Amino acid sequence: MREPALEIREAADGPRALVILLHGGAAGGHGRAHRGRAAYLRMLPFQRAMPGDVTVWRLRYRFRGWNGAAADPVRDLAWALDQARSRHPGLPVVLVGHSMGARAALWGAGDPQVTAVCALAPWIEPGDPVAQLAGRTVLIAHGDADRITDPAASRRYAVAAEKAGADVTFLDVTGDGHGMLRRARYWHRLVGDFVRAHTPRGEPDRVRTA
């Protein structure tokens, strides 16, 4: 049976947090999520943006697709969070996802070890749950020129999550599209700052506005 995979960057010393990076994918498809695909490689610069005293896991899904009610990336994230409980019990976990990976991060945030979620250009559908975000710190950032996923849906979701009890920040990233390439440095810095600000012993860095 096919299993998810982790690529791990260990913290330089004892980690103060674990960051799980969740790449994008497709609405449907049971093909393998290869390491060479653009959606997976796009998360590499975000790994480099992380502070050296956090451990970073890049999760590679079993399949490329969300696959309807199966919600396969959410199941893969649950597997990774089980691994986190085994390897790093009690360590705060921050989820960082892009597109389909952002949707999976938002859905999976109810795990008790998860403290914060950074959702980049998330794929949001009507009826996506929000109750699991209560008590979590959530950053949702979306390029206003995105033609793949809907910035307006992200904004509505942010409002619903805040009503459900999450501490939510929503950012419009002016002039950028779904790939987060036009203002890549801004995106990478944004995520690195978010992790620094919302993990124990981190300096209270201010998240930059677009």
Coordinates of N, CA and C in Angstrom, one line a residue:
M1 N 0.8 -1.2 0.0 CA 0.0 0.0 0.0 C 0.9 1.2 0.0
R2 N 0.5 2.2 -0.9 CA 1.3 3.4 -0.9 C 1.1 4.2 0.3
E3 N 2.2 4.9 0.8 CA 2.2 5.7 2.0 C 2.7 7.1 1.7
P4 N 2.3 8.1 2.5 CA 2.9 9.4 2.3 C 4.4 9.3 2.7
A5 N 5.1 10.4 2.4 CA 6.6 10.5 2.7 C 6.9 11.8 3.3
L6 N 8.0 11.8 4.1 CA 8.5 13.0 4.7 C 9.9 13.3 4.3
E7 N 10.2 14.6 3.9 CA 11.6 15.0 3.8 C 11.8 16.0 4.9
I8 N 12.9 15.7 5.7 CA 13.0 16.3 7.0 C 14.3 17.2 7.0
R9 N 14.1 18.4 7.5 CA 15.2 19.3 7.8 C 15.2 19.4 9.3
E10 N 16.2 18.8 10.0 CA 16.2 18.9 11.5 C 16.7 20.3 11.9
A11 N 16.2 20.7 13.1 CA 16.7 21.9 13.7 C 18.1 21.8 14.1
A12 N 18.8 22.9 14.1 CA 20.2 22.9 14.4 C 20.5 22.4 15.8
D13 N 19.6 22.7 16.7 CA 19.6 22.3 18.1 C 18.3 21.7 18.4
G14 N 18.0 21.5 19.7 CA 16.6 21.0 20.1 C 15.6 21.9 19.5
P15 N 14.6 21.4 18.7 CA 13.7 22.2 18.0 C 12.7 22.9 19.0
R16 N 12.3 24.1 18.7 CA 11.3 24.8 19.5 C 9.9 24.6 18.9
A17 N 9.9 24.1 17.7 CA 8.6 23.8 17.0 C 8.8 22.9 15.8
L18 N 7.8 22.4 15.3 CA 7.8 21.6 14.1 C 6.9 22.3 13.0
V19 N 7.4 22.5 11.8 CA 6.7 23.1 10.7 C 6.4 22.0 9.7
I20 N 5.2 21.8 9.3 CA 4.8 20.8 8.3 C 4.4 21.6 7.0
L21 N 5.1 21.4 5.9 CA 4.8 22.1 4.7 C 4.0 21.2 3.8
L22 N 2.9 21.7 3.2 CA 1.9 21.0 2.5 C 1.8 21.6 1.1
H23 N 2.2 20.8 0.1 CA 2.2 21.3 -1.3 C 0.8 21.3 -1.9
G24 N 0.7 21.9 -3.1 CA -0.5 21.9 -3.9 C -0.7 20.6 -4.7
G25 N -1.8 20.6 -5.4 CA -2.1 19.4 -6.1 C -3.2 19.6 -7.1
A26 N -4.1 18.7 -7.2 CA -5.2 18.8 -8.2 C -6.5 18.4 -7.5
A27 N -7.6 18.7 -8.2 CA -8.9 18.3 -7.6 C -9.1 16.8 -7.6
G28 N -8.6 16.1 -8.6 CA -8.7 14.7 -8.6 C -7.5 14.0 -9.2
G29 N -7.2 12.8 -8.9 CA -6.1 12.1 -9.5 C -5.4 11.2 -8.5
H30 N -5.2 9.9 -8.9 CA -4.5 9.0 -8.0 C -3.1 8.7 -8.5
G31 N -2.6 9.5 -9.4 CA -1.2 9.4 -9.7 C -0.3 9.8 -8.6
R32 N 0.9 9.3 -8.6 CA 1.9 9.6 -7.5 C 2.2 11.1 -7.5
A33 N 2.4 11.7 -6.3 CA 2.8 13.0 -6.1 C 4.4 13.0 -6.1
H34 N 4.9 13.1 -7.3 CA 6.4 13.0 -7.5 C 7.1 14.2 -6.9
R35 N 8.4 14.0 -6.5 CA 9.2 15.1 -5.9 C 9.5 16.1 -7.0
G36 N 9.5 15.8 -8.2 CA 9.9 16.7 -9.3 C 8.8 17.6 -9.8
R37 N 7.6 17.4 -9.3 CA 6.5 18.3 -9.7 C 6.6 19.7 -9.2
A38 N 6.1 20.6 -10.0 CA 6.3 22.1 -9.6 C 5.7 22.4 -8.3
A39 N 4.5 21.8 -8.0 CA 3.8 22.1 -6.8 C 4.6 21.7 -5.5
Y40 N 5.3 20.6 -5.6 CA 6.1 20.1 -4.5 C 7.4 21.0 -4.4
L41 N 8.0 21.3 -5.5 CA 9.2 22.1 -5.5 C 9.0 23.5 -5.0
R42 N 7.8 24.0 -5.2 CA 7.5 25.4 -4.8 C 7.6 25.6 -3.3
M43 N 7.5 24.5 -2.6 CA 7.6 24.6 -1.1 C 9.1 24.7 -0.6
L44 N 10.0 24.4 -1.5 CA 11.4 24.4 -1.1 C 11.9 25.8 -0.5
P45 N 11.6 26.9 -1.2 CA 12.0 28.2 -0.7 C 11.4 28.5 0.6
F46 N 10.2 28.0 0.9 CA 9.6 28.2 2.2 C 10.3 27.5 3.3
Q47 N 10.8 26.3 3.0 CA 11.7 25.6 3.9 C 12.9 26.4 4.2
R48 N 13.5 27.0 3.2 CA 14.7 27.8 3.4 C 14.4 29.1 4.3
A49 N 13.2 29.5 4.2 CA 12.9 30.8 5.0 C 12.6 30.5 6.4
M50 N 12.6 29.2 6.9 CA 12.3 28.9 8.2 C 13.5 29.2 9.1
P51 N 13.2 29.6 10.4 CA 14.4 29.8 11.3 C 15.0 28.5 11.6
G52 N 16.3 28.5 11.9 CA 17.1 27.3 12.1 C 16.8 26.5 13.2
D53 N 16.0 27.0 14.2 CA 15.7 26.3 15.4 C 14.4 25.6 15.4
V54 N 13.8 25.5 14.2 CA 12.6 24.6 14.0 C 12.9 23.5 13.1
T55 N 12.3 22.4 13.4 CA 12.4 21.2 12.5 C 11.3 21.4 11.4
V56 N 11.6 21.1 10.1 CA 10.7 21.3 9.0 C 10.5 19.9 8.4
W57 N 9.3 19.6 8.2 CA 8.9 18.4 7.4 C 8.2 18.8 6.1
R58 N 8.6 18.3 5.0 CA 7.9 18.5 3.8 C 7.1 17.2 3.5
L59 N 5.8 17.3 3.6 CA 5.0 16.1 3.4 C 4.7 15.9 1.9
R60 N 4.9 14.7 1.4 CA 4.6 14.3 0.0 C 3.4 13.3 0.1
Y61 N 2.3 13.7 -0.6 CA 1.1 12.9 -0.5 C 1.2 11.6 -1.2
R62 N 0.3 10.7 -0.9 CA 0.2 9.4 -1.7 C -0.2 9.7 -3.1
F63 N -1.2 10.7 -3.3 CA -1.8 10.9 -4.6 C -1.7 12.4 -4.9
R64 N -1.8 12.7 -6.2 CA -1.8 14.1 -6.6 C -3.1 14.9 -6.2
G65 N -4.2 14.1 -6.1 CA -5.5 14.8 -6.0 C -6.1 14.8 -4.6
W66 N -7.1 15.7 -4.5 CA -7.9 15.8 -3.3 C -8.9 14.6 -3.3
N67 N -9.5 14.3 -4.4 CA -10.3 13.1 -4.6 C -11.6 13.1 -3.8
G68 N -12.3 14.2 -3.9 CA -13.7 14.3 -3.4 C -13.8 14.0 -1.9
A69 N -14.8 13.2 -1.6 CA -15.0 12.9 -0.2 C -13.8 12.2 0.5
A70 N -13.0 11.5 -0.3 CA -11.8 10.9 0.3 C -10.9 11.9 1.0
A71 N -10.8 13.1 0.5 CA -9.9 14.2 1.0 C -8.6 13.6 1.4
D72 N -7.9 13.0 0.4 CA -6.7 12.2 0.6 C -5.6 13.1 1.2
P73 N -5.4 14.3 0.9 CA -4.3 15.1 1.6 C -4.6 15.3 3.1
V74 N -5.8 15.3 3.5 CA -6.1 15.5 4.9 C -5.8 14.2 5.6
R75 N -6.0 13.1 5.0 CA -5.7 11.8 5.6 C -4.1 11.7 5.7
D76 N -3.4 12.2 4.7 CA -2.0 12.1 4.7 C -1.4 13.0 5.8
L77 N -2.1 14.2 6.0 CA -1.7 15.1 7.1 C -1.9 14.4 8.4
A78 N -3.0 13.7 8.6 CA -3.3 13.0 9.8 C -2.2 12.0 10.1
W79 N -1.7 11.3 9.1 CA -0.6 10.4 9.2 C 0.6 11.1 9.7
A80 N 0.9 12.3 9.1 CA 2.1 13.1 9.5 C 2.0 13.6 11.0
L81 N 0.8 13.9 11.4 CA 0.6 14.4 12.8 C 0.7 13.2 13.7
D82 N 0.3 12.1 13.3 CA 0.6 10.9 14.2 C 2.1 10.7 14.3
Q83 N 2.8 10.9 13.2 CA 4.3 10.8 13.3 C 4.9 11.8 14.3
A84 N 4.3 13.1 14.2 CA 4.7 14.1 15.1 C 4.5 13.8 16.6
R85 N 3.4 13.2 16.9 CA 3.1 12.7 18.3 C 4.1 11.7 18.7
S86 N 4.5 10.8 17.8 CA 5.5 9.8 18.2 C 6.9 10.3 18.3
R87 N 7.3 11.1 17.4 CA 8.7 11.6 17.4 C 8.9 12.8 18.2
H88 N 7.9 13.7 18.3 CA 8.1 15.0 19.0 C 6.8 15.2 19.9
P89 N 6.6 14.4 20.8 CA 5.4 14.6 21.7 C 5.4 15.9 22.4
G90 N 4.3 16.6 22.2 CA 4.1 17.9 22.9 C 4.7 19.1 22.2
L91 N 5.5 18.9 21.1 CA 6.1 20.0 20.4 C 5.1 20.7 19.6
P92 N 5.0 22.1 19.7 CA 4.0 22.8 18.9 C 4.2 22.6 17.4
V93 N 3.2 22.5 16.7 CA 3.2 22.2 15.2 C 2.5 23.4 14.5
V94 N 3.2 23.9 13.5 CA 2.7 25.0 12.6 C 2.5 24.3 11.2
L95 N 1.3 24.5 10.6 CA 1.1 24.0 9.3 C 1.2 25.1 8.3
V96 N 1.9 24.9 7.2 CA 2.0 25.9 6.1 C 1.7 25.2 4.8
G97 N 0.6 25.6 4.2 CA 0.2 25.0 3.0 C -0.1 25.9 1.9
H98 N 0.0 25.5 0.6 CA -0.3 26.2 -0.6 C -1.4 25.6 -1.4
S99 N -2.4 26.3 -1.8 CA -3.5 25.8 -2.7 C -4.2 24.6 -2.0
M100 N -4.1 23.4 -2.7 CA -4.7 22.3 -2.1 C -4.1 22.0 -0.7
G101 N -2.8 22.2 -0.6 CA -2.2 22.0 0.7 C -2.6 22.9 1.8
A102 N -3.0 24.1 1.4 CA -3.6 25.1 2.3 C -4.9 24.6 2.8
R103 N -5.7 24.1 1.9 CA -7.0 23.5 2.3 C -6.8 22.4 3.3
A104 N -5.9 21.5 3.0 CA -5.6 20.4 3.9 C -5.2 20.9 5.3
A105 N -4.3 21.9 5.3 CA -3.9 22.5 6.5 C -5.0 23.0 7.4
L106 N -5.9 23.7 6.7 CA -7.0 24.3 7.4 C -8.0 23.2 8.0
W107 N -8.2 22.2 7.2 CA -9.1 21.1 7.6 C -8.4 20.3 8.8
G108 N -7.1 20.2 8.7 CA -6.4 19.3 9.7 C -6.0 20.0 11.0
A109 N -6.3 21.3 11.1 CA -5.8 22.1 12.2 C -6.4 21.8 13.6
G110 N -7.4 20.9 13.6 CA -8.0 20.6 14.9 C -7.1 19.6 15.7
D111 N -6.1 19.1 15.2 CA -5.2 18.2 15.9 C -4.6 19.0 17.2
P112 N -4.6 18.4 18.3 CA -4.2 19.1 19.6 C -2.8 19.7 19.6
Q113 N -1.9 19.1 18.7 CA -0.6 19.6 18.7 C -0.4 20.8 17.8
V114 N -1.4 21.1 17.0 CA -1.3 22.2 16.0 C -1.7 23.5 16.8
T115 N -0.8 24.5 16.6 CA -1.1 25.8 17.3 C -1.3 26.9 16.3
A116 N -0.8 26.8 15.0 CA -1.0 27.9 14.1 C -1.0 27.3 12.6
V117 N -1.7 28.0 11.7 CA -1.8 27.6 10.4 C -1.5 28.8 9.5
C118 N -0.7 28.6 8.4 CA -0.5 29.6 7.4 C -1.0 29.0 6.1
A119 N -2.1 29.6 5.6 CA -2.7 29.1 4.3 C -2.5 30.1 3.2
L120 N -1.7 29.6 2.2 CA -1.3 30.5 1.1 C -2.2 30.1 -0.2
A121 N -2.9 31.1 -0.7 CA -3.7 30.9 -1.9 C -4.6 29.7 -1.7
P122 N -5.3 29.5 -0.6 CA -6.0 28.3 -0.4 C -7.1 28.0 -1.4
W123 N -7.3 26.8 -1.6 CA -8.5 26.3 -2.4 C -9.6 26.1 -1.3
I124 N -10.7 27.0 -1.5 CA -11.8 26.9 -0.5 C -13.0 26.6 -1.3
E125 N -13.9 25.7 -0.7 CA -15.2 25.4 -1.3 C -16.3 25.7 -0.3
P126 N -17.5 26.0 -0.8 CA -18.6 26.3 0.1 C -18.8 25.1 1.1
G127 N -19.0 25.3 2.3 CA -19.2 24.3 3.3 C -17.9 23.7 3.9
D128 N -16.7 24.3 3.5 CA -15.5 23.8 4.2 C -15.6 24.1 5.7
P129 N -15.1 23.2 6.5 CA -15.3 23.4 8.0 C -14.4 24.5 8.6
V130 N -14.9 25.1 9.7 CA -14.1 26.1 10.3 C -14.0 25.9 11.8
A131 N -14.9 25.0 12.4 CA -14.9 24.8 13.9 C -13.5 24.3 14.4
Q132 N -12.8 23.6 13.6 CA -11.5 23.0 14.0 C -10.4 24.1 14.2
L133 N -10.7 25.3 13.8 CA -9.7 26.4 13.9 C -9.8 27.1 15.2
A134 N -10.8 26.9 16.0 CA -11.0 27.6 17.2 C -9.8 27.5 18.1
G135 N -9.3 28.6 18.6 CA -8.1 28.6 19.4 C -6.8 28.6 18.7
R136 N -6.8 28.5 17.4 CA -5.6 28.5 16.6 C -5.3 29.9 16.0
T137 N -4.0 30.2 15.8 CA -3.6 31.4 15.1 C -3.6 31.1 13.6
V138 N -4.2 31.9 12.8 CA -4.4 31.6 11.3 C -4.0 32.8 10.5
L139 N -3.1 32.6 9.5 CA -2.8 33.6 8.5 C -3.3 33.0 7.2
I140 N -4.2 33.8 6.5 CA -4.6 33.4 5.2 C -4.1 34.5 4.2
A141 N -3.3 34.2 3.3 CA -2.8 35.2 2.3 C -3.1 34.8 0.9
H142 N -3.6 35.7 0.1 CA -4.0 35.4 -1.2 C -3.7 36.5 -2.2
G143 N -3.0 36.2 -3.3 CA -2.8 37.2 -4.3 C -4.0 37.6 -5.0
D144 N -4.2 38.9 -5.2 CA -5.4 39.5 -5.7 C -5.5 39.2 -7.2
A145 N -4.5 38.7 -7.9 CA -4.5 38.4 -9.3 C -4.6 36.9 -9.5
D146 N -4.9 36.1 -8.5 CA -5.0 34.7 -8.6 C -6.2 34.3 -9.5
R147 N -6.0 33.5 -10.5 CA -7.1 33.0 -11.3 C -7.3 31.5 -11.2
I148 N -6.6 30.9 -10.2 CA -6.8 29.4 -10.0 C -7.7 29.2 -8.8
T149 N -7.4 29.8 -7.7 CA -8.2 29.8 -6.5 C -8.7 31.2 -6.2
D150 N -9.8 31.3 -5.5 CA -10.6 32.5 -5.4 C -10.2 33.3 -4.2
P151 N -9.6 34.5 -4.3 CA -9.3 35.3 -3.1 C -10.6 35.7 -2.3
A152 N -11.7 35.9 -3.0 CA -12.9 36.3 -2.3 C -13.4 35.1 -1.4
A153 N -13.3 33.9 -1.9 CA -13.6 32.8 -1.1 C -12.7 32.7 0.2
S154 N -11.4 33.0 0.0 CA -10.5 33.0 1.2 C -10.9 34.0 2.2
R155 N -11.3 35.2 1.7 CA -11.7 36.2 2.6 C -13.0 35.8 3.4
R156 N -14.0 35.3 2.7 CA -15.2 34.8 3.4 C -14.9 33.7 4.4
Y157 N -13.9 32.8 4.1 CA -13.6 31.8 5.0 C -12.9 32.4 6.2
A158 N -12.0 33.4 6.0 CA -11.4 34.0 7.1 C -12.4 34.6 8.1
V159 N -13.4 35.2 7.6 CA -14.4 35.8 8.4 C -15.1 34.7 9.2
A160 N -15.5 33.6 8.6 CA -16.2 32.5 9.2 C -15.3 31.9 10.3
A161 N -14.0 31.7 10.0 CA -13.1 31.2 11.0 C -12.9 32.0 12.2
E162 N -12.9 33.3 12.0 CA -12.8 34.3 13.1 C -14.1 34.1 14.0
K163 N -15.2 34.0 13.4 CA -16.5 33.9 14.2 C -16.4 32.5 14.9
A164 N -15.7 31.6 14.4 CA -15.6 30.2 15.1 C -14.6 30.2 16.2
G165 N -13.9 31.3 16.4 CA -13.0 31.4 17.5 C -11.5 31.4 17.2
A166 N -11.1 31.5 15.9 CA -9.7 31.5 15.5 C -9.2 33.0 15.6
D167 N -7.9 33.1 15.8 CA -7.3 34.4 15.7 C -6.8 34.5 14.3
V168 N -7.5 35.3 13.4 CA -7.3 35.2 12.0 C -6.7 36.6 11.5
T169 N -5.7 36.5 10.6 CA -5.3 37.6 9.8 C -5.5 37.2 8.3
F170 N -6.1 38.1 7.6 CA -6.2 37.9 6.1 C -5.4 39.0 5.4
L171 N -4.6 38.6 4.4 CA -3.8 39.5 3.7 C -4.1 39.4 2.2
D172 N -4.4 40.5 1.5 CA -4.4 40.5 0.1 C -2.9 40.8 -0.4
V173 N -2.4 40.0 -1.2 CA -1.1 40.3 -1.8 C -1.2 40.9 -3.2
T174 N -1.0 42.2 -3.2 CA -1.3 42.9 -4.4 C -0.4 42.5 -5.6
G175 N -1.1 42.2 -6.7 CA -0.5 42.0 -8.0 C 0.1 40.6 -8.2
D176 N -0.1 39.7 -7.3 CA 0.5 38.3 -7.5 C -0.6 37.3 -7.8
G177 N -0.2 36.2 -8.5 CA -1.1 35.2 -8.9 C -0.9 33.9 -8.0
H178 N -1.4 32.8 -8.5 CA -1.5 31.6 -7.7 C -0.1 31.0 -7.4
G179 N 0.8 31.2 -8.3 CA 2.2 30.6 -8.1 C 3.0 31.3 -7.1
M180 N 2.6 32.5 -6.7 CA 3.3 33.3 -5.7 C 4.8 33.7 -6.2
L181 N 4.9 33.9 -7.5 CA 6.2 34.1 -8.1 C 6.6 35.6 -8.3
R182 N 5.6 36.4 -8.6 CA 5.9 37.8 -8.9 C 6.5 38.5 -7.7
R183 N 6.0 38.2 -6.5 CA 6.5 38.8 -5.3 C 7.0 37.6 -4.4
A184 N 7.8 36.8 -4.9 CA 8.2 35.6 -4.2 C 8.9 35.9 -2.9
R185 N 9.8 36.8 -2.9 CA 10.6 37.2 -1.7 C 9.6 37.6 -0.6
Y186 N 8.6 38.3 -1.0 CA 7.6 38.8 0.0 C 6.9 37.6 0.7
W187 N 6.5 36.6 -0.2 CA 5.8 35.5 0.4 C 6.7 34.7 1.3
H188 N 7.9 34.5 0.9 CA 8.8 33.7 1.7 C 9.1 34.3 3.0
R189 N 9.3 35.7 3.0 CA 9.6 36.4 4.2 C 8.4 36.4 5.1
L190 N 7.2 36.5 4.5 CA 5.9 36.5 5.3 C 5.8 35.3 6.1
V191 N 6.0 34.1 5.4 CA 5.9 32.9 6.1 C 6.9 32.7 7.2
G192 N 8.2 33.0 6.9 CA 9.2 32.9 7.9 C 8.9 33.7 9.1
D193 N 8.5 35.0 8.9 CA 8.1 35.8 10.0 C 7.0 35.3 10.8
F194 N 6.0 34.7 10.1 CA 4.8 34.2 10.8 C 5.3 33.0 11.8
V195 N 6.1 32.2 11.3 CA 6.6 31.0 12.1 C 7.4 31.6 13.3
R196 N 8.3 32.6 13.1 CA 9.0 33.1 14.2 C 8.1 33.8 15.2
A197 N 7.1 34.4 14.8 CA 6.2 35.1 15.7 C 5.3 34.2 16.5
H198 N 5.1 33.0 16.0 CA 4.0 32.2 16.6 C 4.5 30.8 17.0
T199 N 5.8 30.8 17.4 CA 6.4 29.6 18.0 C 7.1 30.0 19.3
P200 N 7.1 29.1 20.3 CA 7.7 29.4 21.6 C 9.1 29.9 21.5
R201 N 9.5 30.9 22.3 CA 10.8 31.5 22.4 C 11.1 32.3 21.2
G202 N 10.2 32.5 20.3 CA 10.5 33.3 19.1 C 10.4 34.8 19.5
E203 N 11.2 35.6 18.8 CA 11.0 37.0 19.0 C 9.6 37.4 18.3
P204 N 8.9 38.4 18.9 CA 7.6 38.8 18.4 C 7.8 39.6 17.1
D205 N 8.3 39.0 16.1 CA 8.5 39.7 14.8 C 7.1 40.1 14.3
R206 N 7.0 41.3 13.7 CA 5.8 41.7 13.1 C 5.6 41.2 11.7
V207 N 4.5 40.6 11.4 CA 4.2 40.1 10.1 C 4.0 41.3 9.2
R208 N 4.8 41.3 8.1 CA 4.7 42.5 7.2 C 3.4 42.5 6.4
T209 N 2.9 43.6 6.1 CA 1.7 43.8 5.3 C 2.1 43.9 3.9
A210 N 1.1 43.6 3.0 CA 1.4 43.7 1.5 C 1.4 45.1 1.1

